[in-house]
């Protein structure tokens, strides 16, 4: 009887936990990043015409992967705020990735000055490695890494004060 009560209690806890996860989050519970905390393997086609892979990420402490859409108003706000505060994020390497057409991605990078920042790359992942790894349900989706290990994800972008708190205001 005790075993049955324990199993039933465990079942109830699991159901309540999954309900609270889905109520608080749009994160796909089967997304690979939940199990693998390393930066995913990927190759981007950059707006510069070059390619860039995960093996080329500079040895900075922080890496921030942003999945965006050029026509998303929240993504535009994210780009505006991060560009306005670019001097505060020298220790962060930003990877902006979109699935849209390259002309739209280039226009976005130019409009928000992302193409002028040395610690920012912008491009398209033709193999969809990044979206498959994170399975975002909305944009901007932001993943922050410290020395290649996942720290935190934000399903609807990250505010500048929050990001500064994470990187220690460096």
mmCIF file with all atom_site columns, N, CA and C in Angstrom, residues 23-66:
data_model
loop_
_atom_site.group_PDB
_atom_site.id
_atom_site.type_symbol
_atom_site.label_atom_id
_atom_site.label_alt_id
_atom_site.label_comp_id
_atom_site.label_asym_id
_atom_site.label_entity_id
_atom_site.label_seq_id
_atom_site.pdbx_PDB_ins_code
_atom_site.Cartn_x
_atom_site.Cartn_y
_atom_site.Cartn_z
_atom_site.occupancy
_atom_site.B_iso_or_equiv
_atom_site.pdbx_formal_charge
_atom_site.auth_seq_id
_atom_site.auth_comp_id
_atom_site.auth_asym_id
_atom_site.auth_atom_id
_atom_site.pdbx_PDB_model_num
ATOM 1   N N  . UNK A 1 23 ? 2.366  26.193 -18.160 1.00 0.00 ? 23 UNK A N  1
ATOM 2   C CA . UNK A 1 23 ? 1.656  27.426 -17.851 1.00 0.00 ? 23 UNK A CA 1
ATOM 3   C C  . UNK A 1 23 ? 2.606  28.608 -17.815 1.00 0.00 ? 23 UNK A C  1
ATOM 4   N N  . UNK A 1 24 ? 3.854  28.381 -17.383 1.00 0.00 ? 24 UNK A N  1
ATOM 5   C CA . UNK A 1 24 ? 4.807  29.471 -17.243 1.00 0.00 ? 24 UNK A CA 1
ATOM 6   C C  . UNK A 1 24 ? 5.698  29.624 -18.456 1.00 0.00 ? 24 UNK A C  1
ATOM 7   N N  . UNK A 1 25 ? 5.727  28.662 -19.350 1.00 0.00 ? 25 UNK A N  1
ATOM 8   C CA . UNK A 1 25 ? 6.726  28.647 -20.385 1.00 0.00 ? 25 UNK A CA 1
ATOM 9   C C  . UNK A 1 25 ? 6.167  28.091 -21.686 1.00 0.00 ? 25 UNK A C  1
ATOM 10  N N  . UNK A 1 26 ? 6.721  28.616 -22.772 1.00 0.00 ? 26 UNK A N  1
ATOM 11  C CA . UNK A 1 26 ? 6.387  28.074 -24.079 1.00 0.00 ? 26 UNK A CA 1
ATOM 12  C C  . UNK A 1 26 ? 7.505  27.182 -24.589 1.00 0.00 ? 26 UNK A C  1
ATOM 13  N N  . UNK A 1 27 ? 8.475  26.890 -23.740 1.00 0.00 ? 27 UNK A N  1
ATOM 14  C CA . UNK A 1 27 ? 9.612  26.073 -24.149 1.00 0.00 ? 27 UNK A CA 1
ATOM 15  C C  . UNK A 1 27 ? 9.160  24.646 -24.410 1.00 0.00 ? 27 UNK A C  1
ATOM 16  N N  . UNK A 1 28 ? 9.585  24.125 -25.547 1.00 0.00 ? 28 UNK A N  1
ATOM 17  C CA . UNK A 1 28 ? 9.301  22.742 -25.893 1.00 0.00 ? 28 UNK A CA 1
ATOM 18  C C  . UNK A 1 28 ? 10.050 21.843 -24.911 1.00 0.00 ? 28 UNK A C  1
ATOM 19  N N  . UNK A 1 29 ? 9.349  21.038 -24.131 1.00 0.00 ? 29 UNK A N  1
ATOM 20  C CA . UNK A 1 29 ? 10.015 20.201 -23.123 1.00 0.00 ? 29 UNK A CA 1
ATOM 21  C C  . UNK A 1 29 ? 10.954 19.151 -23.721 1.00 0.00 ? 29 UNK A C  1
ATOM 22  N N  . UNK A 1 30 ? 10.895 18.941 -25.033 1.00 0.00 ? 30 UNK A N  1
ATOM 23  C CA . UNK A 1 30 ? 11.784 17.979 -25.692 1.00 0.00 ? 30 UNK A CA 1
ATOM 24  C C  . UNK A 1 30 ? 12.931 18.659 -26.437 1.00 0.00 ? 30 UNK A C  1
ATOM 25  N N  . UNK A 1 31 ? 13.070 19.975 -26.284 1.00 0.00 ? 31 UNK A N  1
ATOM 26  C CA . UNK A 1 31 ? 14.140 20.699 -26.977 1.00 0.00 ? 31 UNK A CA 1
ATOM 27  C C  . UNK A 1 31 ? 15.499 20.177 -26.523 1.00 0.00 ? 31 UNK A C  1
ATOM 28  N N  . UNK A 1 32 ? 16.395 19.893 -27.459 1.00 0.00 ? 32 UNK A N  1
ATOM 29  C CA . UNK A 1 32 ? 17.706 19.328 -27.106 1.00 0.00 ? 32 UNK A CA 1
ATOM 30  C C  . UNK A 1 32 ? 18.524 20.172 -26.128 1.00 0.00 ? 32 UNK A C  1
ATOM 31  N N  . UNK A 1 33 ? 18.372 21.496 -26.145 1.00 0.00 ? 33 UNK A N  1
ATOM 32  C CA . UNK A 1 33 ? 19.177 22.330 -25.256 1.00 0.00 ? 33 UNK A CA 1
ATOM 33  C C  . UNK A 1 33 ? 18.881 22.067 -23.781 1.00 0.00 ? 33 UNK A C  1
ATOM 34  N N  . UNK A 1 34 ? 17.744 21.472 -23.485 1.00 0.00 ? 34 UNK A N  1
ATOM 35  C CA . UNK A 1 34 ? 17.421 21.163 -22.095 1.00 0.00 ? 34 UNK A CA 1
ATOM 36  C C  . UNK A 1 34 ? 18.293 20.031 -21.549 1.00 0.00 ? 34 UNK A C  1
ATOM 37  N N  . UNK A 1 35 ? 18.823 19.221 -22.448 1.00 0.00 ? 35 UNK A N  1
ATOM 38  C CA . UNK A 1 35 ? 19.691 18.109 -22.036 1.00 0.00 ? 35 UNK A CA 1
ATOM 39  C C  . UNK A 1 35 ? 21.163 18.390 -22.316 1.00 0.00 ? 35 UNK A C  1
ATOM 40  N N  . UNK A 1 36 ? 21.435 19.077 -23.398 1.00 0.00 ? 36 UNK A N  1
ATOM 41  C CA . UNK A 1 36 ? 22.807 19.374 -23.814 1.00 0.00 ? 36 UNK A CA 1
ATOM 42  C C  . UNK A 1 36 ? 23.075 20.859 -23.584 1.00 0.00 ? 36 UNK A C  1
ATOM 43  N N  . UNK A 1 37 ? 23.904 21.168 -22.618 1.00 0.00 ? 37 UNK A N  1
ATOM 44  C CA . UNK A 1 37 ? 24.156 22.562 -22.219 1.00 0.00 ? 37 UNK A CA 1
ATOM 45  C C  . UNK A 1 37 ? 25.279 23.219 -23.020 1.00 0.00 ? 37 UNK A C  1
ATOM 46  N N  . UNK A 1 38 ? 25.848 22.508 -23.999 1.00 0.00 ? 38 UNK A N  1
ATOM 47  C CA . UNK A 1 38 ? 26.908 23.064 -24.841 1.00 0.00 ? 38 UNK A CA 1
ATOM 48  C C  . UNK A 1 38 ? 26.313 23.865 -25.989 1.00 0.00 ? 38 UNK A C  1
ATOM 49  N N  . UNK A 1 39 ? 27.100 24.782 -26.520 1.00 0.00 ? 39 UNK A N  1
ATOM 50  C CA . UNK A 1 39 ? 26.672 25.533 -27.699 1.00 0.00 ? 39 UNK A CA 1
ATOM 51  C C  . UNK A 1 39 ? 26.458 24.527 -28.830 1.00 0.00 ? 39 UNK A C  1
ATOM 52  N N  . UNK A 1 40 ? 25.353 24.642 -29.559 1.00 0.00 ? 40 UNK A N  1
ATOM 53  C CA . UNK A 1 40 ? 25.086 23.660 -30.618 1.00 0.00 ? 40 UNK A CA 1
ATOM 54  C C  . UNK A 1 40 ? 26.060 23.805 -31.791 1.00 0.00 ? 40 UNK A C  1
ATOM 55  N N  . UNK A 1 41 ? 26.184 22.730 -32.536 1.00 0.00 ? 41 UNK A N  1
ATOM 56  C CA . UNK A 1 41 ? 26.948 22.777 -33.784 1.00 0.00 ? 41 UNK A CA 1
ATOM 57  C C  . UNK A 1 41 ? 26.089 23.480 -34.826 1.00 0.00 ? 41 UNK A C  1
ATOM 58  N N  . UNK A 1 42 ? 26.724 24.362 -35.587 1.00 0.00 ? 42 UNK A N  1
ATOM 59  C CA . UNK A 1 42 ? 26.001 25.073 -36.643 1.00 0.00 ? 42 UNK A CA 1
ATOM 60  C C  . UNK A 1 42 ? 26.993 25.677 -37.625 1.00 0.00 ? 42 UNK A C  1
ATOM 61  N N  . UNK A 1 43 ? 26.486 26.035 -38.783 1.00 0.00 ? 43 UNK A N  1
ATOM 62  C CA . UNK A 1 43 ? 27.209 26.851 -39.750 1.00 0.00 ? 43 UNK A CA 1
ATOM 63  C C  . UNK A 1 43 ? 26.234 27.886 -40.263 1.00 0.00 ? 43 UNK A C  1
ATOM 64  N N  . UNK A 1 44 ? 26.619 29.152 -40.142 1.00 0.00 ? 44 UNK A N  1
ATOM 65  C CA . UNK A 1 44 ? 25.784 30.249 -40.625 1.00 0.00 ? 44 UNK A CA 1
ATOM 66  C C  . UNK A 1 44 ? 26.346 30.796 -41.930 1.00 0.00 ? 44 UNK A C  1
ATOM 67  N N  . UNK A 1 45 ? 25.450 31.204 -42.808 1.00 0.00 ? 45 UNK A N  1
ATOM 68  C CA . UNK A 1 45 ? 25.819 32.028 -43.948 1.00 0.00 ? 45 UNK A CA 1
ATOM 69  C C  . UNK A 1 45 ? 25.652 33.458 -43.463 1.00 0.00 ? 45 UNK A C  1
ATOM 70  N N  . UNK A 1 46 ? 26.755 34.191 -43.377 1.00 0.00 ? 46 UNK A N  1
ATOM 71  C CA . UNK A 1 46 ? 26.719 35.549 -42.835 1.00 0.00 ? 46 UNK A CA 1
ATOM 72  C C  . UNK A 1 46 ? 26.294 36.563 -43.878 1.00 0.00 ? 46 UNK A C  1
ATOM 73  N N  . UNK A 1 47 ? 25.871 37.724 -43.398 1.00 0.00 ? 47 UNK A N  1
ATOM 74  C CA . UNK A 1 47 ? 25.472 38.820 -44.294 1.00 0.00 ? 47 UNK A CA 1
ATOM 75  C C  . UNK A 1 47 ? 26.661 39.326 -45.102 1.00 0.00 ? 47 UNK A C  1
ATOM 76  N N  . UNK A 1 48 ? 27.869 39.018 -44.664 1.00 0.00 ? 48 UNK A N  1
ATOM 77  C CA . UNK A 1 48 ? 29.089 39.421 -45.375 1.00 0.00 ? 48 UNK A CA 1
ATOM 78  C C  . UNK A 1 48 ? 29.408 38.500 -46.539 1.00 0.00 ? 48 UNK A C  1
ATOM 79  N N  . UNK A 1 49 ? 28.670 37.390 -46.656 1.00 0.00 ? 49 UNK A N  1
ATOM 80  C CA . UNK A 1 49 ? 28.929 36.422 -47.716 1.00 0.00 ? 49 UNK A CA 1
ATOM 81  C C  . UNK A 1 49 ? 29.835 35.280 -47.262 1.00 0.00 ? 49 UNK A C  1
ATOM 82  N N  . UNK A 1 50 ? 30.382 35.388 -46.064 1.00 0.00 ? 50 UNK A N  1
ATOM 83  C CA . UNK A 1 50 ? 31.249 34.338 -45.522 1.00 0.00 ? 50 UNK A CA 1
ATOM 84  C C  . UNK A 1 50 ? 30.418 33.333 -44.735 1.00 0.00 ? 50 UNK A C  1
ATOM 85  N N  . UNK A 1 51 ? 31.058 32.232 -44.364 1.00 0.00 ? 51 UNK A N  1
ATOM 86  C CA . UNK A 1 51 ? 30.443 31.245 -43.484 1.00 0.00 ? 51 UNK A CA 1
ATOM 87  C C  . UNK A 1 51 ? 31.081 31.346 -42.110 1.00 0.00 ? 51 UNK A C  1
ATOM 88  N N  . UNK A 1 52 ? 30.336 30.919 -41.101 1.00 0.00 ? 52 UNK A N  1
ATOM 89  C CA . UNK A 1 52 ? 30.821 30.954 -39.728 1.00 0.00 ? 52 UNK A CA 1
ATOM 90  C C  . UNK A 1 52 ? 30.236 29.758 -39.005 1.00 0.00 ? 52 UNK A C  1
ATOM 91  N N  . UNK A 1 53 ? 31.102 29.002 -38.295 1.00 0.00 ? 53 UNK A N  1
ATOM 92  C CA . UNK A 1 53 ? 30.606 27.843 -37.558 1.00 0.00 ? 53 UNK A CA 1
ATOM 93  C C  . UNK A 1 53 ? 30.851 28.008 -36.066 1.00 0.00 ? 53 UNK A C  1
ATOM 94  N N  . UNK A 1 54 ? 30.245 27.120 -35.305 1.00 0.00 ? 54 UNK A N  1
ATOM 95  C CA . UNK A 1 54 ? 30.397 27.157 -33.852 1.00 0.00 ? 54 UNK A CA 1
ATOM 96  C C  . UNK A 1 54 ? 31.862 27.012 -33.430 1.00 0.00 ? 54 UNK A C  1
ATOM 97  N N  . UNK A 1 55 ? 32.677 26.378 -34.250 1.00 0.00 ? 55 UNK A N  1
ATOM 98  C CA . UNK A 1 55 ? 34.095 26.205 -33.905 1.00 0.00 ? 55 UNK A CA 1
ATOM 99  C C  . UNK A 1 55 ? 34.880 27.514 -34.014 1.00 0.00 ? 55 UNK A C  1
ATOM 100 N N  . UNK A 1 56 ? 34.290 28.519 -34.628 1.00 0.00 ? 56 UNK A N  1
ATOM 101 C CA . UNK A 1 56 ? 34.966 29.801 -34.806 1.00 0.00 ? 56 UNK A CA 1
ATOM 102 C C  . UNK A 1 56 ? 34.575 30.839 -33.743 1.00 0.00 ? 56 UNK A C  1
ATOM 103 N N  . UNK A 1 57 ? 33.737 30.463 -32.816 1.00 0.00 ? 57 UNK A N  1
ATOM 104 C CA . UNK A 1 57 ? 33.329 31.418 -31.776 1.00 0.00 ? 57 UNK A CA 1
ATOM 105 C C  . UNK A 1 57 ? 34.575 31.846 -31.006 1.00 0.00 ? 57 UNK A C  1
ATOM 106 N N  . UNK A 1 58 ? 34.788 33.149 -30.878 1.00 0.00 ? 58 UNK A N  1
ATOM 107 C CA . UNK A 1 58 ? 35.952 33.625 -30.121 1.00 0.00 ? 58 UNK A CA 1
ATOM 108 C C  . UNK A 1 58 ? 35.905 33.138 -28.672 1.00 0.00 ? 58 UNK A C  1
ATOM 109 N N  . UNK A 1 59 ? 37.053 33.069 -28.075 1.00 0.00 ? 59 UNK A N  1
ATOM 110 C CA . UNK A 1 59 ? 37.159 32.583 -26.689 1.00 0.00 ? 59 UNK A CA 1
ATOM 111 C C  . UNK A 1 59 ? 36.764 33.668 -25.684 1.00 0.00 ? 59 UNK A C  1
ATOM 112 N N  . UNK A 1 60 ? 35.684 34.363 -25.955 1.00 0.00 ? 60 UNK A N  1
ATOM 113 C CA . UNK A 1 60 ? 35.160 35.326 -24.987 1.00 0.00 ? 60 UNK A CA 1
ATOM 114 C C  . UNK A 1 60 ? 34.445 34.542 -23.901 1.00 0.00 ? 60 UNK A C  1
ATOM 115 N N  . UNK A 1 61 ? 34.227 35.188 -22.801 1.00 0.00 ? 61 UNK A N  1
ATOM 116 C CA . UNK A 1 61 ? 33.549 34.481 -21.710 1.00 0.00 ? 61 UNK A CA 1
ATOM 117 C C  . UNK A 1 61 ? 32.092 34.201 -22.082 1.00 0.00 ? 61 UNK A C  1
ATOM 118 N N  . UNK A 1 62 ? 31.405 35.207 -22.593 1.00 0.00 ? 62 UNK A N  1
ATOM 119 C CA . UNK A 1 62 ? 29.967 35.071 -22.847 1.00 0.00 ? 62 UNK A CA 1
ATOM 120 C C  . UNK A 1 62 ? 29.671 35.038 -24.344 1.00 0.00 ? 62 UNK A C  1
ATOM 121 N N  . UNK A 1 63 ? 28.727 34.168 -24.696 1.00 0.00 ? 63 UNK A N  1
ATOM 122 C CA . UNK A 1 63 ? 28.199 34.085 -26.060 1.00 0.00 ? 63 UNK A CA 1
ATOM 123 C C  . UNK A 1 63 ? 26.688 34.165 -25.949 1.00 0.00 ? 63 UNK A C  1
ATOM 124 N N  . UNK A 1 64 ? 26.097 34.965 -26.808 1.00 0.00 ? 64 UNK A N  1
ATOM 125 C CA . UNK A 1 64 ? 24.647 35.159 -26.793 1.00 0.00 ? 64 UNK A CA 1
ATOM 126 C C  . UNK A 1 64 ? 24.100 34.834 -28.180 1.00 0.00 ? 64 UNK A C  1
ATOM 127 N N  . UNK A 1 65 ? 23.284 33.796 -28.266 1.00 0.00 ? 65 UNK A N  1
ATOM 128 C CA . UNK A 1 65 ? 22.650 33.408 -29.522 1.00 0.00 ? 65 UNK A CA 1
ATOM 129 C C  . UNK A 1 65 ? 21.233 33.975 -29.524 1.00 0.00 ? 65 UNK A C  1
ATOM 130 N N  . UNK A 1 66 ? 20.933 34.733 -30.575 1.00 0.00 ? 66 UNK A N  1
ATOM 131 C CA . UNK A 1 66 ? 19.605 35.345 -30.693 1.00 0.00 ? 66 UNK A CA 1
ATOM 132 C C  . UNK A 1 66 ? 18.959 34.841 -31.978 1.00 0.00 ? 66 UNK A C  1
#
